[in-house]
Short mmCIF file of C-alpha atoms and ligand atoms in Angstrom, two decimals:
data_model
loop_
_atom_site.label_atom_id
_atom_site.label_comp_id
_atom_site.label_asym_id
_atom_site.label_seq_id
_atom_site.Cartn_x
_atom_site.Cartn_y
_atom_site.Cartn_z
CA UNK A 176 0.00 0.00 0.00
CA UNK A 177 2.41 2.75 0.80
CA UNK A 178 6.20 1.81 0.95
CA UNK A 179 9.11 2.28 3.04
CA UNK A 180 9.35 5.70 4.35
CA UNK A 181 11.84 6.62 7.13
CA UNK A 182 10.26 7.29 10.98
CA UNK A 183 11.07 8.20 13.92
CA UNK A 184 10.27 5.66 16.59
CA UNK A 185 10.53 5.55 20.50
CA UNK A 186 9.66 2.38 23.15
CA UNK A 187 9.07 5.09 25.60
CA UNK A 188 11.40 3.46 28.02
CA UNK A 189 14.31 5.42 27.28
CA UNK A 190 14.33 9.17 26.58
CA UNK A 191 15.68 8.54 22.96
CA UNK A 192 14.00 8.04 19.57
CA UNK A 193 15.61 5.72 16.78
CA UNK A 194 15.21 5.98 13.70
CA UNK A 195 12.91 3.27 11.46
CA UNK A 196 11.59 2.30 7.93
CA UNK A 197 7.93 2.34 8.14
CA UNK A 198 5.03 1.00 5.55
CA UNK A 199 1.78 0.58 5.45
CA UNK A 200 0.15 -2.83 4.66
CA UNK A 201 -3.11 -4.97 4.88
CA UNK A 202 -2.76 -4.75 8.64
CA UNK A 203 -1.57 -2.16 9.79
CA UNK A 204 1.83 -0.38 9.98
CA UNK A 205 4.45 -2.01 9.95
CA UNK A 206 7.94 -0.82 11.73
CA UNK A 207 11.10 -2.31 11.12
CA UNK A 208 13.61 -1.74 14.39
CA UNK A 209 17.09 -1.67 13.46
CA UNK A 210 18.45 -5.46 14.67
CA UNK A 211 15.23 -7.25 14.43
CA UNK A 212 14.20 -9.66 12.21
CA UNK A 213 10.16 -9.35 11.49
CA UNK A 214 8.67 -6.14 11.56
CA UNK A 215 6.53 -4.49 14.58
CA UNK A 216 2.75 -5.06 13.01
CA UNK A 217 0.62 -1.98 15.00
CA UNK A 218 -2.95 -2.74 13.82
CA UNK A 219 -4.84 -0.13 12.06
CA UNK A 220 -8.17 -0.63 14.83
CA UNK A 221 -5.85 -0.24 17.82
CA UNK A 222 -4.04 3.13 17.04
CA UNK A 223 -4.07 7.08 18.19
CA UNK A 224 -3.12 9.83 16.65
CA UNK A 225 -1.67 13.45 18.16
CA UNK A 226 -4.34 15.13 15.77
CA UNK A 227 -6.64 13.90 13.73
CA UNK A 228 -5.22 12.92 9.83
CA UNK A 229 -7.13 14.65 6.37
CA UNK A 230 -6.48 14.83 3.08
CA UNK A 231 -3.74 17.41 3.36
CA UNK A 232 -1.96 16.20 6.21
CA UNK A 233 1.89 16.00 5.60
CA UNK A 234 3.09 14.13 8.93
CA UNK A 235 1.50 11.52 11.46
CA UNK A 236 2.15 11.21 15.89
CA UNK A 237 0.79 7.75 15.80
CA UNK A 238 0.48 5.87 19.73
CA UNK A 239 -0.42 2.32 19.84
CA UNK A 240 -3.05 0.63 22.85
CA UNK A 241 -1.15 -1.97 23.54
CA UNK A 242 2.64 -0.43 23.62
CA UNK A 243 1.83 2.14 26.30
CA UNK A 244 4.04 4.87 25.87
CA UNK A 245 5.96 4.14 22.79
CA UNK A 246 5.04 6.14 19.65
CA UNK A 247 5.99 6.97 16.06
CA UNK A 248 6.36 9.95 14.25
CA UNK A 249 6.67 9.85 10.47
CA UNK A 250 6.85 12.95 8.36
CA UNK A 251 5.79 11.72 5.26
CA UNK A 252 2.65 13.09 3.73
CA UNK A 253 1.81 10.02 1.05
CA UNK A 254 1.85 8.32 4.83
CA UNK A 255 -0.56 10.51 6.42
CA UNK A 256 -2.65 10.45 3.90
CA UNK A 257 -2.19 6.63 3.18
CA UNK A 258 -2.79 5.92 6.88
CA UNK A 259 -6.01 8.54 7.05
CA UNK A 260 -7.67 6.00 4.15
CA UNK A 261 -6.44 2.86 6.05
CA UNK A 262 -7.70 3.74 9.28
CA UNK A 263 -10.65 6.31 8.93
CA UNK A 264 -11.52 6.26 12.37
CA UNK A 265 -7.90 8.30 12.49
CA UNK A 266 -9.80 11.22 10.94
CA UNK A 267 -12.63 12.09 13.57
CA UNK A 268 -12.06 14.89 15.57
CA UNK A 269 -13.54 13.06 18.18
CA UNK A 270 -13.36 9.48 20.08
CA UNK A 271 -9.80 8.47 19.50
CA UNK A 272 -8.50 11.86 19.36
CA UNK A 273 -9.38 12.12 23.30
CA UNK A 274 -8.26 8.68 23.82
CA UNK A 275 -5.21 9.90 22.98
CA UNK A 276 -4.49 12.69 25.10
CA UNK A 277 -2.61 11.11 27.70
CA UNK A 278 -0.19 10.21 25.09
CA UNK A 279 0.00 13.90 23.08
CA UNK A 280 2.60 14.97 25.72
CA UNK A 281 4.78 11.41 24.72
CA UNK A 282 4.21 12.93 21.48
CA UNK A 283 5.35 16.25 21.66
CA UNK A 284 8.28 15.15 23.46
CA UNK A 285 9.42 12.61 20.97
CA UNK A 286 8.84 15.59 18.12
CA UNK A 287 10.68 17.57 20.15
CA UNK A 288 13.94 15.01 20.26
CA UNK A 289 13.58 14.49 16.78
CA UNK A 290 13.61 17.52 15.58
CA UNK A 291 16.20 20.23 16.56
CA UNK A 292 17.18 19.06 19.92
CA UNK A 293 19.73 17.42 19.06
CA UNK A 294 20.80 20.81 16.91
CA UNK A 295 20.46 23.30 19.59
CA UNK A 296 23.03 20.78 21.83
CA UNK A 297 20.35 20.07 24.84
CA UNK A 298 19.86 16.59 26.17
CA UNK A 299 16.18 15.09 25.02
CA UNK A 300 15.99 14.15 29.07
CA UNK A 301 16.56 17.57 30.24
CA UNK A 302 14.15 18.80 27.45
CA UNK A 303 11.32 16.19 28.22
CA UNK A 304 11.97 17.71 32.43
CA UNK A 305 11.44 20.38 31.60
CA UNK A 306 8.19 19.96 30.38
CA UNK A 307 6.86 18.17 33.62
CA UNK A 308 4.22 20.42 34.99
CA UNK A 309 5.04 21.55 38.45
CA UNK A 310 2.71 19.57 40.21
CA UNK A 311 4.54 16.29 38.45
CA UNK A 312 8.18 17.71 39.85
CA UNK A 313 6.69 18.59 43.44
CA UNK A 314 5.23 14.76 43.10
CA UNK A 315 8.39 13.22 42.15
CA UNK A 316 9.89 14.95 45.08
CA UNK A 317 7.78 13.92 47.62
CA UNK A 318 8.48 10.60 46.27
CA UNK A 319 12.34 11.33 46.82
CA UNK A 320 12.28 12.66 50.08
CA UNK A 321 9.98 10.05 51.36
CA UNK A 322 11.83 6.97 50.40
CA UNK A 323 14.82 8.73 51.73
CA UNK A 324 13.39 9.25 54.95
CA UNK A 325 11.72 5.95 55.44
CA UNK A 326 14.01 4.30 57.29
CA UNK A 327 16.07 7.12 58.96
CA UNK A 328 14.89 9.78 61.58
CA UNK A 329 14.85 14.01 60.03
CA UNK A 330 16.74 15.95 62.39
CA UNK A 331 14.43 18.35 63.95
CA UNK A 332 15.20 20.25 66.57
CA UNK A 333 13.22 23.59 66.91
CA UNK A 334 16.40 26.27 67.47
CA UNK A 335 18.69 23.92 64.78
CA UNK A 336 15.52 24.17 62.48
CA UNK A 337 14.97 28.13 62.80
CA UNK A 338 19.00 28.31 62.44
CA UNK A 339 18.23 26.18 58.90
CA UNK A 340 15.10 28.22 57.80
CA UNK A 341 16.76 31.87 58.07
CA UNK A 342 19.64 30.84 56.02
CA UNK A 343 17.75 29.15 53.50
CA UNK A 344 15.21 32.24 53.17
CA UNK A 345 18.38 34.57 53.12
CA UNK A 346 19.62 32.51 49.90
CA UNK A 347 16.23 32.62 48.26
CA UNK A 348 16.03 36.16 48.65
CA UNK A 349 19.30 36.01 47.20
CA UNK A 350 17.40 34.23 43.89
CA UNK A 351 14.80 36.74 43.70
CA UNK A 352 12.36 34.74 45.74
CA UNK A 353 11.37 32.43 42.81
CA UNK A 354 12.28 29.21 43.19
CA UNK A 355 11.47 28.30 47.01
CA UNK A 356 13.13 25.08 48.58
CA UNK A 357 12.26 22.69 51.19
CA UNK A 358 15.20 21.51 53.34
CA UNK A 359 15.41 18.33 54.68
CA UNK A 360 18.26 17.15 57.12
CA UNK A 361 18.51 13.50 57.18
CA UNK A 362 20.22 11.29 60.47
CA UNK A 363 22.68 9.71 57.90
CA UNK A 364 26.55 8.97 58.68
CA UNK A 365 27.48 9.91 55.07
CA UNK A 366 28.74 12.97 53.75
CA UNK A 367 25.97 13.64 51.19
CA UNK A 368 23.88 16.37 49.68
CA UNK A 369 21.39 16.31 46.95
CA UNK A 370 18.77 18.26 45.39
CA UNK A 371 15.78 16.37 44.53
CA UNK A 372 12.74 17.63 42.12
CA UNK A 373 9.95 19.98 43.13
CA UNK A 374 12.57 22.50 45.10
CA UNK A 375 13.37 19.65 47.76
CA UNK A 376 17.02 19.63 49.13
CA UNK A 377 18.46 17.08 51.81
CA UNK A 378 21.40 17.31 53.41
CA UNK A 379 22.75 14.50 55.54
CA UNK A 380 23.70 15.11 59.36
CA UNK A 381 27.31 14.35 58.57
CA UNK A 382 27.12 17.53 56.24
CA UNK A 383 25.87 19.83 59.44
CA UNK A 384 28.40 18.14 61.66
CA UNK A 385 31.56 18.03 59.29
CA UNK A 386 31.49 22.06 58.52
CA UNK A 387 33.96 24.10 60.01
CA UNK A 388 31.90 27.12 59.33
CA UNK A 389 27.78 28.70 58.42
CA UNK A 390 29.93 29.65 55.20
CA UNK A 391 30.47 25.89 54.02
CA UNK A 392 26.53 25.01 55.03
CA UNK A 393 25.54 28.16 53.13
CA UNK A 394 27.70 26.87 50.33
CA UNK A 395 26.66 23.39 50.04
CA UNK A 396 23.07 24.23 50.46
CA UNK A 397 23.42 27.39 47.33
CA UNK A 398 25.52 24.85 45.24
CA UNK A 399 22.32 22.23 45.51
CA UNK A 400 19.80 24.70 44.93
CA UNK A 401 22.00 25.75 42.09
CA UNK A 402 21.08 22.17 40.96
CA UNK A 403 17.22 22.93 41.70
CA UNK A 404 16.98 26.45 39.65
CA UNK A 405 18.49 24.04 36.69
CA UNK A 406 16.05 21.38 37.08
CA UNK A 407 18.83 18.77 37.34
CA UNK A 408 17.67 16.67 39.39
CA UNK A 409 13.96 16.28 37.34
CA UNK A 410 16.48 15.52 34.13
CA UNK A 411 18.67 12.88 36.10
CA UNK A 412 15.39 11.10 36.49
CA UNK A 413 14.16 10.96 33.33
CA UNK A 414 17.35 9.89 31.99
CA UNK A 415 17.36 7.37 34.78
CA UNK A 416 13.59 5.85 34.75
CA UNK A 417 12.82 6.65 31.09
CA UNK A 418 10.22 8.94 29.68
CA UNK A 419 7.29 6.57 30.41
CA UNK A 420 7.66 6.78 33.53
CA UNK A 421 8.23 10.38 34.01
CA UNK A 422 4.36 10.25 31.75
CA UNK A 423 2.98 8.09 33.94
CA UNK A 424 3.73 10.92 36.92
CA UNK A 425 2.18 13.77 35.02
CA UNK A 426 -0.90 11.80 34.00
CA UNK A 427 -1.59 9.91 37.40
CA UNK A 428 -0.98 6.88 35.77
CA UNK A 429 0.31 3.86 38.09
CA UNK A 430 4.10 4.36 39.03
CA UNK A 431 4.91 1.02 40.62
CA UNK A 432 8.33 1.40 39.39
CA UNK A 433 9.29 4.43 41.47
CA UNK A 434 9.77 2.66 44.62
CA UNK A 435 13.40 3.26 44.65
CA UNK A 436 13.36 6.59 43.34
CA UNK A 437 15.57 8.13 46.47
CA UNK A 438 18.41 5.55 45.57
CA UNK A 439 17.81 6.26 41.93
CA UNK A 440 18.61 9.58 42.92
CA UNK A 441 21.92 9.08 44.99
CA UNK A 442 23.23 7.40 42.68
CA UNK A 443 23.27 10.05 39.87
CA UNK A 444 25.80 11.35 39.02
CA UNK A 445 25.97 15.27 37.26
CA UNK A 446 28.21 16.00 34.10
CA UNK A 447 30.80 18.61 34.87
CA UNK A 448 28.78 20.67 32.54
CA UNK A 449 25.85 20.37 34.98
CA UNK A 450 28.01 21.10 38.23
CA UNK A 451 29.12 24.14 36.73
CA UNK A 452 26.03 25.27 36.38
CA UNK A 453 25.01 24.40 39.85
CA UNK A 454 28.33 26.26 41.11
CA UNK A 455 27.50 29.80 38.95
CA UNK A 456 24.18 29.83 40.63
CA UNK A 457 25.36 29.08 43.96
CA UNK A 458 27.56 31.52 43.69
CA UNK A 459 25.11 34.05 42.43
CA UNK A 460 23.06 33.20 45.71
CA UNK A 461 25.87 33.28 47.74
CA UNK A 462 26.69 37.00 46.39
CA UNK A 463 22.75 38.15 46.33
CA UNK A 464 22.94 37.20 49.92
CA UNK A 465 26.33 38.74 50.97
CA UNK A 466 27.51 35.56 52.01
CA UNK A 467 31.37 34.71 51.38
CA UNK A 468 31.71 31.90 48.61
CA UNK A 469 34.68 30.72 50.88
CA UNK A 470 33.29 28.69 52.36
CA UNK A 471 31.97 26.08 49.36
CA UNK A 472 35.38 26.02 48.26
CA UNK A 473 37.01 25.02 51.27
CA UNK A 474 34.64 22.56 52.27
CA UNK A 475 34.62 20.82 49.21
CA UNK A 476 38.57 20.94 48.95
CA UNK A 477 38.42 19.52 52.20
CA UNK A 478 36.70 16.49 51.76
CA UNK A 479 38.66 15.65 48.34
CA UNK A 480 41.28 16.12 50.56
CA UNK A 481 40.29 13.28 53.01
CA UNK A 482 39.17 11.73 50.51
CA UNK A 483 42.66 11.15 48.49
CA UNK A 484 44.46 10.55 51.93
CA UNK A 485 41.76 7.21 51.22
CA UNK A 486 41.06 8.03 55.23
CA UNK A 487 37.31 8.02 54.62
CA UNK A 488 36.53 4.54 54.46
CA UNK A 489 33.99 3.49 52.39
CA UNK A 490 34.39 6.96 49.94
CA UNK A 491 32.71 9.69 50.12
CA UNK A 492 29.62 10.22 47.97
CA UNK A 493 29.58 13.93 48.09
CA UNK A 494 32.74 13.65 45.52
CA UNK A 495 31.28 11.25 43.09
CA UNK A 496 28.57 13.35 43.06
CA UNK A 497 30.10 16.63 42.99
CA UNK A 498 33.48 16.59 41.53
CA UNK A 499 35.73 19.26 40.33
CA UNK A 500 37.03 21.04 43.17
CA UNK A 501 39.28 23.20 41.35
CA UNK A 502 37.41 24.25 38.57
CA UNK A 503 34.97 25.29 41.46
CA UNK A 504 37.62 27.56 43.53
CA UNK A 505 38.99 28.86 40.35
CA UNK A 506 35.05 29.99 39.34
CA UNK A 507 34.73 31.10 42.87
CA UNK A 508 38.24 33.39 42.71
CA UNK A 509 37.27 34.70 39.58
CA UNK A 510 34.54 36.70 41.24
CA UNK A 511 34.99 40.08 42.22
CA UNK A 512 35.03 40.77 46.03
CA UNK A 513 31.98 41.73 47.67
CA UNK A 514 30.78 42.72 50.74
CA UNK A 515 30.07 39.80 53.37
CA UNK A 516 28.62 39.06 56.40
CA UNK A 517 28.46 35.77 58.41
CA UNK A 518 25.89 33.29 57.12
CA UNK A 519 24.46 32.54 60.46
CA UNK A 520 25.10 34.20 63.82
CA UNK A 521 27.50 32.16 66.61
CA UNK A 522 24.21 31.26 68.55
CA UNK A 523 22.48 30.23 65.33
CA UNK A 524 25.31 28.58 64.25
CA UNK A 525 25.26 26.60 67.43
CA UNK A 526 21.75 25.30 67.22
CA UNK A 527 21.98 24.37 63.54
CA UNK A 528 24.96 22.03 64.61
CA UNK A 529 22.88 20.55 67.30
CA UNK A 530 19.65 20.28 65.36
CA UNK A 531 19.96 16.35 65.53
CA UNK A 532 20.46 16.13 68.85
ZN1 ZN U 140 26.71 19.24 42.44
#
């Protein structure tokens, strides 16, 4: 009926599109994935379309019922219009076109990766996060923070947690109020610190206890909310659990598979490209709030310093994490002096040591 025309398909697993040699036959379209053998059949009576197919249409966003999540895009207008005669049901503005909505996003997103992203030099994950609706990122958060919390006690303690609370306010006054985080400090004997989506940060007690100084809190904390502003955290996930899953959050869809999601998230691990980032807005916070950026520098160059000494046991996670110490003091010495003052007060600084107990 129509013959091989190239497509762009994706399984919807991973965040990537391939591309594929599609026809039309007797049954339906057929898709030929590079490295297998027969040809995906997607019946004509079980298919969706992004919007509906006519007589002039020049490209088709096909879904399929029973691959949830995977879709096809083929730009190809004697396959639009073959399809549209195939399948008339295609056509109706109605019916299938609402059936479909939960799939339009998939849709957009895989147009969106095959056309241009690539170009403009961003990654299809970070594109696809940063699409996800705010209510989807402050989901996916929640999720974070509460399978990182299930097992282990948040340190709480009222003066520790006022101590934690004015400097984080001072920093996102520092952003221009926008982006407001949620700090969570976690009763964990590892040196860690992560942003999660949504605006949720957690910091481990080993963090609080291990600083010399408010300054290397203050830095920590504006480095990960660097991360935040830049949405890493939402990409790191959909590179990690795929881009049906990260669909299945924004439509309400089940999301058995997020279980793990806290671990998911430890384990990432940024691109230098991506710390950098995270460091220039830190350090943009740090200097909207008057605070010195000494203080991320030399805490970081401390622990890389224990760290090669190999006198931390069992390695320290903050530095696989959050590498590049000196490409972070150099950024940090670039910076024209400013006016400081301490991050927290002696008294606060007290309590916000002591806010595990
Ligand atoms: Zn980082």
């Amino acid at each position: 009926m129509i013959g091989k025309v190239a497509g762009r398909f994706s399984d919807g697993l991973r965040a990537t599109s391939v591309e594929v040699d599609v026809a039309l036959d007797g049954r339906g379209i057929l898709i030929e994935l590079p490295g297998t053998p027969e040809p995906l059949v997607w019946p004509y009576g079980a298919l969706a379309v992004a919007s509906p197919l006519g007589r002039s249409s020049t490209e088709a966003l096909v879904t399929y019922a029973h691959m949830p999540g995977a879709t096809l895009f083929v730009e190809s207008a004697p396959f639009a219009q073959g399809l549209a005669s195939a399948a008339p049901a295609l056509t109706a503005r109605a019916g299938r076109w609402r059936a479909a909505r939960p799939w339009i996003w998939t849709a957009a997103a895989v147009a969106a990766i095959g056309f241009g992203v690539w170009a403009a030099g961003l990654s299809p994950a970070r594109v696809v996060a940063g699409m996800l609706p705010d209510g989807a990122r402050q989901k996916l958060g929640a999720q974070v923070i509460a399978s990182m919390t299930a097992n282990r006690r948040t340190c709480a303690a009222p003066a520790g947690v006022a101590a934690l609370d004015a400097l984080v306010e001072r920093l996102t006054e520092a952003g221009g109020g926008k982006n407001r985080f949620k700090v969570t400090i976690v009763d964990w004997r590892l040196l860690n610190a992560f942003a999660a989506p949504g605006e949720q940060i957690v910091l481990t007690r080993e963090i609080i206890e291990k600083a010399r100084s408010p300054e290397e809190v203050a830095g920590v904390l504006a480095h990960e909310m660097g991360h935040g502003i830049e949405r890493h955290p939402e990409t790191g996930i959909v590179r990690a659990i795929g881009l049906t899953a990260a669909i299945e959050l924004v439509t309400g869809g089940a999301s058995g598979g997020l279980v793990n999601i806290g671990l998911v998230l430890t384990q990432l691990s940024y691109t230098r490209a991506a710390e950098r980032e995270a460091d220039t807005q830190g350090l943009r916070l740090l200097k909207g709030a008057g605070i010195s950026p000494s203080g991320i520098v030399d805490f970081f160059k401390r622990v890389q310093g224990v760290e090669r000494k190999g006198s931390a046991g069992g390695g320290l996670d903050i530095l696989r994490t959050h590498p590049q110490s000196e490409e972070r003091a150099r950024l940090a010495a670039s910076q024209a002096p400013y006016p400081t003052t301490p991050a927290l007060d002696p008294a606060a600084w007290a309590a916000l040591q002591r806010i595990c107990g």
